[in-house]
């Protein structure tokens, strides 16, 4: 009969730690038993500590930086998998594994543990259209049409107030609001975009940020040529940053010449960065474009060679079937901004047609001056209800579809869906923990329904971006919230005074 090596012999490469014999000498269970019998207590103690000290790390757990466990995980992956009592292991900026909590706790040893018990763990929101510093114009002028609002209030207020300091203070306030309400990525079009990027990176938020190019003198650049030079420097500075993706942002077809639009697209193509642009926001824009060029905004952009898969439209309210065909043909994406469109009575984007055509569709808040907040929970709620009302169909825009638009759909619309938008092994760790214990969250039959119709942005307890916890249990870890708010109040005084002159 062949005797088997005993366990301890097999575990050690050099010597049998039970018999302390060189590995060359075969030790058997029989010999092992003899030795244990000879010095039972001493052997047992030595064995215990040796095994614990030597073999635990080698046979033990994989090291990760962060283990979030105990909550319900809404992955938003291809099958919309939901893991009850799940966990997420994170190393560096990426998700190592999503799975059942018991399994992951056995498998991983984490430097930082985060309990998600009683909470929903889901991908952070992707706010596809924003003008972050405009939070400082929150409520400055409401209840009027876009052209009056822009010409009489926003453009003059911008001309008198927008400088580096304004942009820094406004972006910090916007980042605070976005982190608080569960946004982990946002797309931005504004001026002094270098300052937007600096503050966004410091806050730990992910941003697709574009310097605005416009035909008339802007607060930072007096001509479109200067704007384009600024944009090129901006792209060179930020390209390759872990959090910031630089972009070019021609304001709109009706506020730029053909030459400027072409130059923007060429610049974006040269550096393989996105073009962010407002398109077909109002009926006035459609009328103006038809009068000026005999074309829709989309047709005009197509005629200039300015459409492509790196072009992201915001709004798309007044799109014709022909426009939608061009958008589909050139691989353009769209971000829907229902609150801004409603507040300015711009109209309702044909999102059912957009989705039916398979055009990537995200959700945005637009700037806070036309919303008046950066709350993606509200954007979801309003999207779901608005289209039911417009289409007179309560089955339109179901909750799950809207959550998709705010997460993985938004990631697709920014062409970032390989990296963010869902909780999957290997993706960037951008996620939020949402409390499910307030009165308005009970009872709970369907997570998507709750996210769209019942939960509030204040239910977000913890926000993680790029593997880093930026808000934990409502406490901000990258921004001094008190200072940010105080500074914004100081800016308000200056802005109010500037409008009196
Ligand atoms: Zn906008």
Short mmCIF file of C-alpha atoms and ligand atoms in Angstrom, two decimals:
data_model
loop_
_atom_site.label_atom_id
_atom_site.label_comp_id
_atom_site.label_asym_id
_atom_site.label_seq_id
_atom_site.Cartn_x
_atom_site.Cartn_y
_atom_site.Cartn_z
CA UNK A 1 0.00 0.00 0.00
CA UNK A 2 1.33 3.48 -0.90
CA UNK A 3 1.23 5.78 2.05
CA UNK A 4 0.00 9.33 1.38
CA UNK A 5 2.05 12.37 2.33
CA UNK A 6 0.43 13.98 5.27
CA UNK A 7 -1.08 17.40 4.93
CA UNK A 8 1.75 19.40 6.48
CA UNK A 9 4.30 17.78 4.25
CA UNK A 10 2.31 18.75 1.23
CA UNK A 11 1.91 22.34 2.37
CA UNK A 12 5.61 23.02 2.79
CA UNK A 13 8.08 23.14 -0.04
CA UNK A 14 11.30 22.81 1.97
CA UNK A 15 10.62 20.77 5.10
CA UNK A 16 7.75 19.01 6.67
CA UNK A 17 6.72 21.42 9.35
CA UNK A 18 5.25 18.67 11.45
CA UNK A 19 8.25 16.38 11.47
CA UNK A 20 10.84 19.10 10.64
CA UNK A 21 12.42 16.67 8.22
CA UNK A 22 13.88 17.77 4.91
CA UNK A 23 11.47 17.31 2.10
CA UNK A 24 13.76 14.78 0.50
CA UNK A 25 12.84 12.37 3.31
CA UNK A 26 9.33 11.16 2.89
CA UNK A 27 7.32 11.65 6.03
CA UNK A 28 4.12 9.78 6.38
CA UNK A 29 1.01 10.20 8.41
CA UNK A 30 2.37 7.42 10.56
CA UNK A 31 5.61 9.33 11.36
CA UNK A 32 3.70 12.54 11.87
CA UNK A 33 1.37 10.86 14.29
CA UNK A 34 4.29 9.45 16.22
CA UNK A 35 5.91 12.86 16.66
CA UNK A 36 2.69 14.53 17.62
CA UNK A 37 2.18 11.83 20.17
CA UNK A 38 5.65 12.37 21.55
CA UNK A 39 5.34 16.15 22.17
CA UNK A 40 1.64 16.83 21.80
CA UNK A 41 1.19 20.25 23.43
CA UNK A 42 4.39 21.84 22.20
CA UNK A 43 3.86 20.53 18.71
CA UNK A 44 0.27 21.69 18.59
CA UNK A 45 1.22 25.22 19.68
CA UNK A 46 4.15 25.47 17.28
CA UNK A 47 2.00 24.15 14.49
CA UNK A 48 -0.81 26.53 15.16
CA UNK A 49 1.40 29.61 15.04
CA UNK A 50 3.47 28.38 12.15
CA UNK A 51 0.41 27.68 10.10
CA UNK A 52 -1.16 31.00 10.96
CA UNK A 53 2.01 33.00 10.31
CA UNK A 54 3.41 31.19 7.31
CA UNK A 55 0.49 29.88 5.40
CA UNK A 56 -2.28 32.38 6.02
CA UNK A 57 -0.90 35.10 3.72
CA UNK A 58 0.14 32.63 1.04
CA UNK A 59 -3.15 30.81 1.03
CA UNK A 60 -5.16 33.79 2.27
CA UNK A 61 -7.07 36.56 0.59
CA UNK A 62 -6.41 38.85 -2.31
CA UNK A 63 -5.64 42.38 -1.22
CA UNK A 64 -7.94 45.17 -2.34
CA UNK A 65 -8.17 48.83 -1.36
CA UNK A 66 -11.89 49.04 -0.70
CA UNK A 67 -14.60 46.47 -0.04
CA UNK A 68 -18.18 47.72 -0.05
CA UNK A 69 -20.44 45.01 1.28
CA UNK A 70 -23.89 44.26 2.60
CA UNK A 71 -26.16 46.27 0.31
CA UNK A 72 -28.24 45.57 -2.76
CA UNK A 73 -26.20 46.09 -5.91
CA UNK A 74 -27.93 47.48 -8.97
CA UNK A 75 -25.28 46.78 -11.58
CA UNK A 76 -26.90 48.30 -14.73
CA UNK A 77 -24.82 45.76 -16.69
CA UNK A 78 -26.06 44.18 -19.93
CA UNK A 79 -28.59 42.01 -18.10
CA UNK A 80 -29.41 44.60 -15.40
CA UNK A 81 -28.25 42.10 -12.75
CA UNK A 82 -29.24 42.89 -9.18
CA UNK A 83 -27.22 41.30 -6.35
CA UNK A 84 -29.01 41.17 -2.99
CA UNK A 85 -26.59 41.25 -0.04
CA UNK A 86 -23.79 41.91 -2.49
CA UNK A 87 -20.31 43.34 -2.35
CA UNK A 88 -17.88 45.20 -4.59
CA UNK A 89 -14.12 44.81 -4.32
CA UNK A 90 -12.09 47.77 -5.59
CA UNK A 91 -8.35 48.01 -6.23
CA UNK A 92 -6.96 51.38 -7.24
CA UNK A 93 -9.46 53.05 -9.54
CA UNK A 94 -11.16 49.87 -10.76
CA UNK A 95 -13.75 47.31 -9.73
CA UNK A 96 -12.08 43.93 -9.20
CA UNK A 97 -15.26 41.98 -8.60
CA UNK A 98 -19.00 42.38 -8.03
CA UNK A 99 -20.71 39.45 -6.31
CA UNK A 100 -22.37 38.01 -3.21
CA UNK A 101 -21.04 39.59 0.01
CA UNK A 102 -20.17 36.29 1.73
CA UNK A 103 -18.10 35.16 -1.24
CA UNK A 104 -16.22 38.45 -1.62
CA UNK A 105 -15.54 38.76 2.12
CA UNK A 106 -13.88 35.32 1.98
CA UNK A 107 -11.92 36.19 -1.10
CA UNK A 108 -10.61 39.70 -0.37
CA UNK A 109 -8.74 41.46 2.39
CA UNK A 110 -9.52 45.19 2.17
CA UNK A 111 -7.55 48.16 3.44
CA UNK A 112 -10.87 50.00 3.83
CA UNK A 113 -14.26 48.49 4.53
CA UNK A 114 -17.56 50.22 3.83
CA UNK A 115 -20.83 48.74 5.02
CA UNK A 116 -23.70 49.20 2.60
CA UNK A 117 -26.26 47.46 4.81
CA UNK A 118 -29.73 48.88 4.18
CA UNK A 119 -28.48 50.80 1.15
CA UNK A 120 -28.63 50.54 -2.61
CA UNK A 121 -25.26 50.46 -4.36
CA UNK A 122 -25.46 51.66 -7.97
CA UNK A 123 -23.41 53.38 -10.67
CA UNK A 124 -23.02 57.10 -10.10
CA UNK A 125 -25.11 59.34 -12.36
CA UNK A 126 -23.77 60.73 -15.63
CA UNK A 127 -24.99 64.29 -16.06
CA UNK A 128 -24.60 64.71 -19.81
CA UNK A 129 -25.03 68.47 -20.06
CA UNK A 130 -24.06 71.19 -17.65
CA UNK A 131 -22.55 74.64 -17.32
CA UNK A 132 -21.16 74.11 -13.82
CA UNK A 133 -20.17 77.68 -12.84
CA UNK A 134 -23.68 78.90 -13.70
CA UNK A 135 -24.86 77.63 -10.30
CA UNK A 136 -23.89 81.15 -9.22
CA UNK A 137 -26.77 82.41 -11.44
CA UNK A 138 -29.24 80.00 -9.81
CA UNK A 139 -32.57 81.81 -9.69
CA UNK A 140 -31.19 85.07 -11.10
CA UNK A 141 -33.94 85.28 -13.75
CA UNK A 142 -36.80 82.84 -14.09
CA UNK A 143 -40.06 82.58 -15.98
CA UNK A 144 -39.13 84.01 -19.39
CA UNK A 145 -38.27 82.70 -22.85
CA UNK A 146 -34.78 81.54 -23.78
CA UNK A 147 -33.89 84.48 -26.05
CA UNK A 148 -34.93 87.10 -23.45
CA UNK A 149 -33.35 85.09 -20.64
CA UNK A 150 -30.05 84.85 -22.54
CA UNK A 151 -29.95 88.35 -24.06
CA UNK A 152 -31.34 90.39 -21.16
CA UNK A 153 -29.94 88.51 -18.18
CA UNK A 154 -27.47 85.70 -18.70
CA UNK A 155 -25.17 87.27 -21.33
CA UNK A 156 -24.97 90.68 -19.50
CA UNK A 157 -24.50 88.97 -16.11
CA UNK A 158 -21.77 86.84 -17.65
CA UNK A 159 -20.07 89.84 -19.26
CA UNK A 160 -19.91 91.66 -15.90
CA UNK A 161 -19.03 88.77 -13.62
CA UNK A 162 -17.44 85.79 -15.30
CA UNK A 163 -13.72 85.61 -14.58
CA UNK A 164 -11.34 82.99 -13.14
CA UNK A 165 -12.52 83.58 -9.59
CA UNK A 166 -16.19 83.30 -10.53
CA UNK A 167 -15.56 80.06 -12.41
CA UNK A 168 -13.55 78.55 -9.56
CA UNK A 169 -16.15 79.45 -6.93
CA UNK A 170 -19.05 78.32 -9.12
CA UNK A 171 -17.45 75.04 -10.13
CA UNK A 172 -16.64 74.19 -6.50
CA UNK A 173 -20.29 74.81 -5.56
CA UNK A 174 -21.48 72.72 -8.52
CA UNK A 175 -19.11 69.86 -7.64
CA UNK A 176 -20.37 69.94 -4.05
CA UNK A 177 -23.96 69.72 -5.27
CA UNK A 178 -23.17 66.95 -7.76
CA UNK A 179 -21.22 64.80 -5.29
CA UNK A 180 -24.00 65.30 -2.73
CA UNK A 181 -26.67 64.19 -5.20
CA UNK A 182 -24.83 61.19 -6.66
CA UNK A 183 -23.38 62.49 -9.92
CA UNK A 184 -19.96 61.01 -10.61
CA UNK A 185 -19.41 62.20 -14.20
CA UNK A 186 -20.58 65.37 -15.90
CA UNK A 187 -20.17 67.09 -19.24
CA UNK A 188 -19.56 70.82 -19.18
CA UNK A 189 -19.46 73.73 -21.61
CA UNK A 190 -18.30 77.05 -20.23
CA UNK A 191 -15.57 79.69 -20.20
CA UNK A 192 -12.25 79.56 -18.31
CA UNK A 193 -12.58 75.80 -18.66
CA UNK A 194 -9.05 75.40 -17.24
CA UNK A 195 -10.42 76.55 -13.89
CA UNK A 196 -13.44 74.24 -14.25
CA UNK A 197 -11.03 71.34 -14.85
CA UNK A 198 -8.72 72.25 -11.95
CA UNK A 199 -11.56 72.45 -9.43
CA UNK A 200 -13.28 69.33 -10.82
CA UNK A 201 -10.07 67.29 -10.55
CA UNK A 202 -9.48 68.57 -6.98
CA UNK A 203 -13.04 67.62 -6.05
CA UNK A 204 -12.38 64.15 -7.47
CA UNK A 205 -15.21 64.29 -10.01
CA UNK A 206 -14.99 62.91 -13.53
CA UNK A 207 -15.63 65.50 -16.26
CA UNK A 208 -15.89 65.78 -20.03
CA UNK A 209 -15.10 69.48 -20.18
CA UNK A 210 -15.24 71.72 -23.22
CA UNK A 211 -14.13 75.32 -23.65
CA UNK A 212 -17.05 77.22 -25.20
CA UNK A 213 -16.44 78.77 -28.60
CA UNK A 214 -18.87 81.48 -29.61
CA UNK A 215 -18.89 84.09 -32.38
CA UNK A 216 -19.18 87.13 -30.12
CA UNK A 217 -16.70 88.30 -27.42
CA UNK A 218 -16.76 85.88 -24.47
CA UNK A 219 -15.57 86.56 -20.92
CA UNK A 220 -12.24 84.83 -21.50
CA UNK A 221 -11.62 85.08 -25.25
CA UNK A 222 -12.64 88.01 -27.40
CA UNK A 223 -12.76 86.19 -30.75
CA UNK A 224 -13.50 82.60 -31.83
CA UNK A 225 -9.87 82.34 -32.97
CA UNK A 226 -8.67 83.16 -29.47
CA UNK A 227 -11.19 80.65 -28.14
CA UNK A 228 -9.87 77.96 -30.47
CA UNK A 229 -6.27 78.64 -29.40
CA UNK A 230 -7.37 78.45 -25.77
CA UNK A 231 -9.21 75.20 -26.49
CA UNK A 232 -6.10 73.68 -28.08
CA UNK A 233 -3.93 74.61 -25.09
CA UNK A 234 -6.64 73.25 -22.80
CA UNK A 235 -6.77 69.93 -24.68
CA UNK A 236 -2.99 69.55 -24.59
CA UNK A 237 -2.91 70.27 -20.86
CA UNK A 238 -5.67 67.84 -19.83
CA UNK A 239 -5.49 65.00 -22.35
CA UNK A 240 -4.56 61.81 -20.50
CA UNK A 241 -5.72 63.06 -17.09
CA UNK A 242 -7.32 60.31 -14.98
CA UNK A 243 -10.51 62.32 -14.37
CA UNK A 244 -10.74 65.01 -17.02
CA UNK A 245 -11.46 64.44 -20.69
CA UNK A 246 -11.00 67.69 -22.58
CA UNK A 247 -13.44 68.65 -25.36
CA UNK A 248 -14.27 71.50 -27.75
CA UNK A 249 -17.63 73.16 -27.21
CA UNK A 250 -18.97 75.36 -30.02
CA UNK A 251 -21.97 76.98 -28.30
CA UNK A 252 -24.57 76.30 -31.02
CA UNK A 253 -25.10 76.46 -34.79
CA UNK A 254 -26.94 79.79 -34.51
CA UNK A 255 -24.15 81.43 -32.43
CA UNK A 256 -21.22 80.37 -34.62
CA UNK A 257 -20.14 80.87 -38.23
CA UNK A 258 -19.56 77.98 -40.63
CA UNK A 259 -15.83 78.68 -40.45
CA UNK A 260 -15.79 78.48 -36.65
CA UNK A 261 -17.83 75.24 -36.60
CA UNK A 262 -15.47 73.64 -39.13
CA UNK A 263 -12.43 74.73 -37.12
CA UNK A 264 -13.93 73.27 -33.91
CA UNK A 265 -14.53 69.90 -35.56
CA UNK A 266 -11.04 69.86 -37.09
CA UNK A 267 -9.50 70.66 -33.71
CA UNK A 268 -11.51 67.89 -32.01
CA UNK A 269 -10.54 65.38 -34.71
CA UNK A 270 -6.87 66.37 -34.54
CA UNK A 271 -6.72 65.44 -30.85
CA UNK A 272 -9.45 62.73 -30.88
CA UNK A 273 -11.61 64.60 -28.36
CA UNK A 274 -15.38 65.22 -28.27
CA UNK A 275 -17.37 68.14 -29.65
CA UNK A 276 -20.11 69.32 -27.26
CA UNK A 277 -22.78 71.50 -28.87
CA UNK A 278 -26.35 72.75 -28.23
CA UNK A 279 -28.49 71.72 -31.22
CA UNK A 280 -32.17 72.29 -32.02
CA UNK A 281 -33.01 73.60 -28.59
CA UNK A 282 -35.82 75.97 -29.55
CA UNK A 283 -38.26 76.59 -32.36
CA UNK A 284 -36.70 80.05 -32.77
CA UNK A 285 -33.40 78.36 -33.59
CA UNK A 286 -35.10 76.22 -36.25
CA UNK A 287 -36.74 79.31 -37.80
CA UNK A 288 -33.51 81.29 -37.76
CA UNK A 289 -31.49 78.47 -39.33
CA UNK A 290 -34.07 77.96 -42.06
CA UNK A 291 -34.11 81.68 -42.83
CA UNK A 292 -30.34 81.96 -42.82
CA UNK A 293 -29.30 78.72 -44.53
CA UNK A 294 -32.51 77.05 -45.70
CA UNK A 295 -31.58 74.06 -43.54
CA UNK A 296 -32.09 72.65 -40.06
CA UNK A 297 -29.21 72.91 -37.59
CA UNK A 298 -28.36 69.22 -38.09
CA UNK A 299 -28.47 69.49 -41.90
CA UNK A 300 -26.26 72.57 -41.74
CA UNK A 301 -23.73 70.81 -39.47
CA UNK A 302 -23.76 67.81 -41.83
CA UNK A 303 -23.15 70.11 -44.81
CA UNK A 304 -20.06 71.47 -43.03
CA UNK A 305 -18.68 67.99 -42.36
CA UNK A 306 -19.14 68.69 -38.66
CA UNK A 307 -20.97 65.48 -37.65
CA UNK A 308 -19.33 62.28 -36.42
CA UNK A 309 -19.19 59.80 -33.53
CA UNK A 310 -17.26 62.32 -31.41
CA UNK A 311 -20.09 64.88 -31.69
CA UNK A 312 -22.48 65.03 -28.73
CA UNK A 313 -25.70 67.05 -29.15
CA UNK A 314 -27.45 68.62 -26.19
CA UNK A 315 -31.25 69.08 -26.32
CA UNK A 316 -32.31 67.90 -29.81
CA UNK A 317 -35.83 69.17 -29.14
CA UNK A 318 -36.73 70.27 -32.68
CA UNK A 319 -35.30 67.37 -34.68
CA UNK A 320 -36.99 66.28 -37.90
CA UNK A 321 -37.01 62.69 -39.16
CA UNK A 322 -34.33 63.72 -41.65
CA UNK A 323 -32.23 65.14 -38.78
CA UNK A 324 -32.60 61.88 -36.86
CA UNK A 325 -31.47 59.98 -39.95
CA UNK A 326 -28.34 62.13 -40.19
CA UNK A 327 -27.66 61.75 -36.45
CA UNK A 328 -27.92 57.97 -36.78
CA UNK A 329 -25.82 57.91 -39.97
CA UNK A 330 -22.95 59.90 -38.48
CA UNK A 331 -23.02 58.24 -35.04
CA UNK A 332 -23.86 61.46 -33.19
CA UNK A 333 -25.21 61.10 -29.61
CA UNK A 334 -27.83 63.15 -27.74
CA UNK A 335 -28.33 64.34 -24.18
CA UNK A 336 -31.89 65.09 -23.09
CA UNK A 337 -32.48 68.02 -20.69
CA UNK A 338 -36.18 67.89 -19.83
CA UNK A 339 -36.20 70.33 -16.91
CA UNK A 340 -34.41 73.10 -18.78
CA UNK A 341 -36.59 72.49 -21.87
CA UNK A 342 -39.74 72.66 -19.74
CA UNK A 343 -38.70 75.74 -17.77
CA UNK A 344 -37.83 77.66 -20.93
CA UNK A 345 -40.86 76.15 -22.72
CA UNK A 346 -38.53 75.02 -25.48
CA UNK A 347 -40.46 71.85 -26.27
CA UNK A 348 -40.06 68.13 -25.72
CA UNK A 349 -37.30 66.10 -27.35
CA UNK A 350 -38.57 63.06 -29.32
CA UNK A 351 -36.77 60.58 -27.07
CA UNK A 352 -38.95 57.62 -28.05
CA UNK A 353 -37.88 58.06 -31.68
CA UNK A 354 -34.25 58.62 -30.62
CA UNK A 355 -34.24 55.41 -28.56
CA UNK A 356 -36.12 53.44 -31.23
CA UNK A 357 -33.41 54.38 -33.73
CA UNK A 358 -30.72 53.15 -31.33
CA UNK A 359 -29.12 56.59 -30.98
CA UNK A 360 -27.19 56.78 -27.67
CA UNK A 361 -29.24 58.95 -25.32
CA UNK A 362 -28.13 60.45 -22.01
CA UNK A 363 -29.77 62.68 -19.46
CA UNK A 364 -28.63 66.09 -18.28
CA UNK A 365 -29.66 68.92 -16.01
CA UNK A 366 -28.28 71.76 -18.14
CA UNK A 367 -26.85 74.70 -16.17
CA UNK A 368 -28.47 75.55 -12.85
CA UNK A 369 -29.66 78.91 -14.19
CA UNK A 370 -32.28 77.13 -16.30
CA UNK A 371 -33.24 74.21 -14.04
CA UNK A 372 -32.44 75.42 -11.15
CA UNK A 373 -30.42 72.57 -9.70
CA UNK A 374 -28.06 69.77 -10.74
CA UNK A 375 -30.22 67.00 -9.32
CA UNK A 376 -30.33 63.83 -11.44
CA UNK A 377 -33.08 62.29 -9.28
CA UNK A 378 -35.37 65.14 -10.32
CA UNK A 379 -34.23 64.85 -13.93
CA UNK A 380 -35.21 61.15 -13.89
CA UNK A 381 -38.58 61.77 -12.25
CA UNK A 382 -39.46 64.53 -14.72
CA UNK A 383 -38.28 62.57 -17.76
CA UNK A 384 -40.47 59.60 -16.89
CA UNK A 385 -43.55 61.74 -16.27
CA UNK A 386 -43.12 64.31 -19.05
CA UNK A 387 -43.09 61.80 -21.89
CA UNK A 388 -46.05 59.87 -20.49
CA UNK A 389 -48.00 63.12 -20.50
CA UNK A 390 -46.87 64.27 -23.95
CA UNK A 391 -47.53 60.88 -25.53
CA UNK A 392 -50.69 60.34 -23.43
CA UNK A 393 -49.27 56.91 -22.66
CA UNK A 394 -48.53 55.84 -19.07
CA UNK A 395 -46.41 52.98 -20.42
CA UNK A 396 -43.98 55.42 -22.10
CA UNK A 397 -40.47 55.93 -20.64
CA UNK A 398 -40.65 53.28 -17.91
CA UNK A 399 -38.55 53.79 -14.78
CA UNK A 400 -35.91 51.21 -15.69
CA UNK A 401 -35.31 52.90 -19.05
CA UNK A 402 -34.89 56.26 -17.31
CA UNK A 403 -32.37 54.87 -14.79
CA UNK A 404 -30.50 53.48 -17.79
CA UNK A 405 -30.45 56.94 -19.41
CA UNK A 406 -29.01 58.44 -16.21
CA UNK A 407 -26.25 55.84 -15.90
CA UNK A 408 -25.01 53.52 -18.67
CA UNK A 409 -27.02 55.36 -21.36
CA UNK A 410 -25.37 58.62 -20.35
CA UNK A 411 -21.99 56.89 -20.45
CA UNK A 412 -22.79 55.72 -24.01
CA UNK A 413 -23.79 59.25 -25.02
CA UNK A 414 -20.35 60.45 -23.85
CA UNK A 415 -18.67 57.40 -25.45
CA UNK A 416 -17.39 56.36 -22.03
CA UNK A 417 -19.46 53.19 -21.62
CA UNK A 418 -16.43 50.87 -21.76
CA UNK A 419 -15.16 52.53 -18.59
CA UNK A 420 -18.13 53.82 -16.59
CA UNK A 421 -21.94 53.70 -16.30
CA UNK A 422 -22.34 50.20 -14.82
CA UNK A 423 -20.86 48.16 -11.99
CA UNK A 424 -18.87 45.41 -13.69
CA UNK A 425 -15.53 43.69 -13.13
CA UNK A 426 -12.74 45.77 -14.63
CA UNK A 427 -14.69 49.03 -14.95
CA UNK A 428 -13.84 52.25 -13.15
CA UNK A 429 -15.18 52.36 -9.59
CA UNK A 430 -17.71 55.21 -9.90
CA UNK A 431 -20.63 54.43 -7.61
CA UNK A 432 -23.03 55.71 -4.99
CA UNK A 433 -24.69 54.32 -1.87
CA UNK A 434 -28.33 55.34 -1.49
CA UNK A 435 -30.14 55.06 1.84
CA UNK A 436 -33.37 53.05 1.77
CA UNK A 437 -34.53 53.69 5.32
CA UNK A 438 -36.45 56.99 5.15
CA UNK A 439 -40.25 56.95 5.27
CA UNK A 440 -40.56 57.80 1.57
CA UNK A 441 -38.45 54.71 0.71
CA UNK A 442 -40.72 52.23 2.49
CA UNK A 443 -42.09 49.80 1.42
CA UNK A 444 -39.89 48.83 -1.52
CA UNK A 445 -41.07 46.53 -4.30
CA UNK A 446 -38.97 47.72 -7.23
CA UNK A 447 -35.61 49.52 -7.12
CA UNK A 448 -36.01 51.29 -10.48
CA UNK A 449 -39.43 52.59 -9.54
CA UNK A 450 -38.04 53.94 -6.26
CA UNK A 451 -35.07 55.62 -7.91
CA UNK A 452 -37.27 57.48 -10.38
CA UNK A 453 -40.45 58.16 -8.41
CA UNK A 454 -39.69 58.03 -4.68
CA UNK A 455 -36.07 58.48 -3.67
CA UNK A 456 -34.47 61.92 -3.29
CA UNK A 457 -30.97 63.16 -3.95
CA UNK A 458 -30.61 63.69 -0.18
CA UNK A 459 -30.81 59.89 0.17
CA UNK A 460 -27.34 59.58 -1.37
CA UNK A 461 -25.06 58.83 1.58
CA UNK A 462 -21.74 57.94 0.00
CA UNK A 463 -20.12 58.76 -3.35
CA UNK A 464 -17.08 56.95 -4.76
CA UNK A 465 -15.34 58.19 -7.92
CA UNK A 466 -12.37 56.53 -9.62
CA UNK A 467 -12.04 54.24 -6.57
CA UNK A 468 -11.81 57.16 -4.17
CA UNK A 469 -14.43 57.91 -1.52
CA UNK A 470 -15.30 61.59 -2.05
CA UNK A 471 -18.31 61.66 0.29
CA UNK A 472 -18.78 59.23 3.16
CA UNK A 473 -22.03 59.19 5.12
CA UNK A 474 -22.81 62.72 3.95
CA UNK A 475 -19.36 64.06 4.89
CA UNK A 476 -17.35 65.61 2.05
CA UNK A 477 -13.78 64.35 1.88
CA UNK A 478 -12.40 66.37 -1.04
CA UNK A 479 -14.13 69.74 -0.59
CA UNK A 480 -14.54 72.02 2.42
CA UNK A 481 -18.29 72.43 2.06
CA UNK A 482 -18.54 75.33 4.51
CA UNK A 483 -15.90 77.36 2.69
CA UNK A 484 -17.38 76.56 -0.74
CA UNK A 485 -20.83 77.78 0.34
CA UNK A 486 -19.49 80.90 2.09
CA UNK A 487 -17.51 81.83 -1.04
CA UNK A 488 -20.57 81.35 -3.24
CA UNK A 489 -22.58 83.68 -0.99
CA UNK A 490 -19.86 86.30 -1.31
CA UNK A 491 -20.03 85.95 -5.11
CA UNK A 492 -23.82 86.40 -4.98
CA UNK A 493 -23.38 89.86 -3.39
CA UNK A 494 -21.03 90.92 -6.20
CA UNK A 495 -23.29 89.56 -8.92
CA UNK A 496 -26.39 91.26 -7.49
CA UNK A 497 -24.51 94.59 -7.23
CA UNK A 498 -23.24 94.31 -10.83
CA UNK A 499 -26.79 93.99 -12.16
CA UNK A 500 -27.94 97.18 -10.42
CA UNK A 501 -25.51 99.36 -12.40
ZN1 LIG B 1 -26.84 74.21 -22.07
#
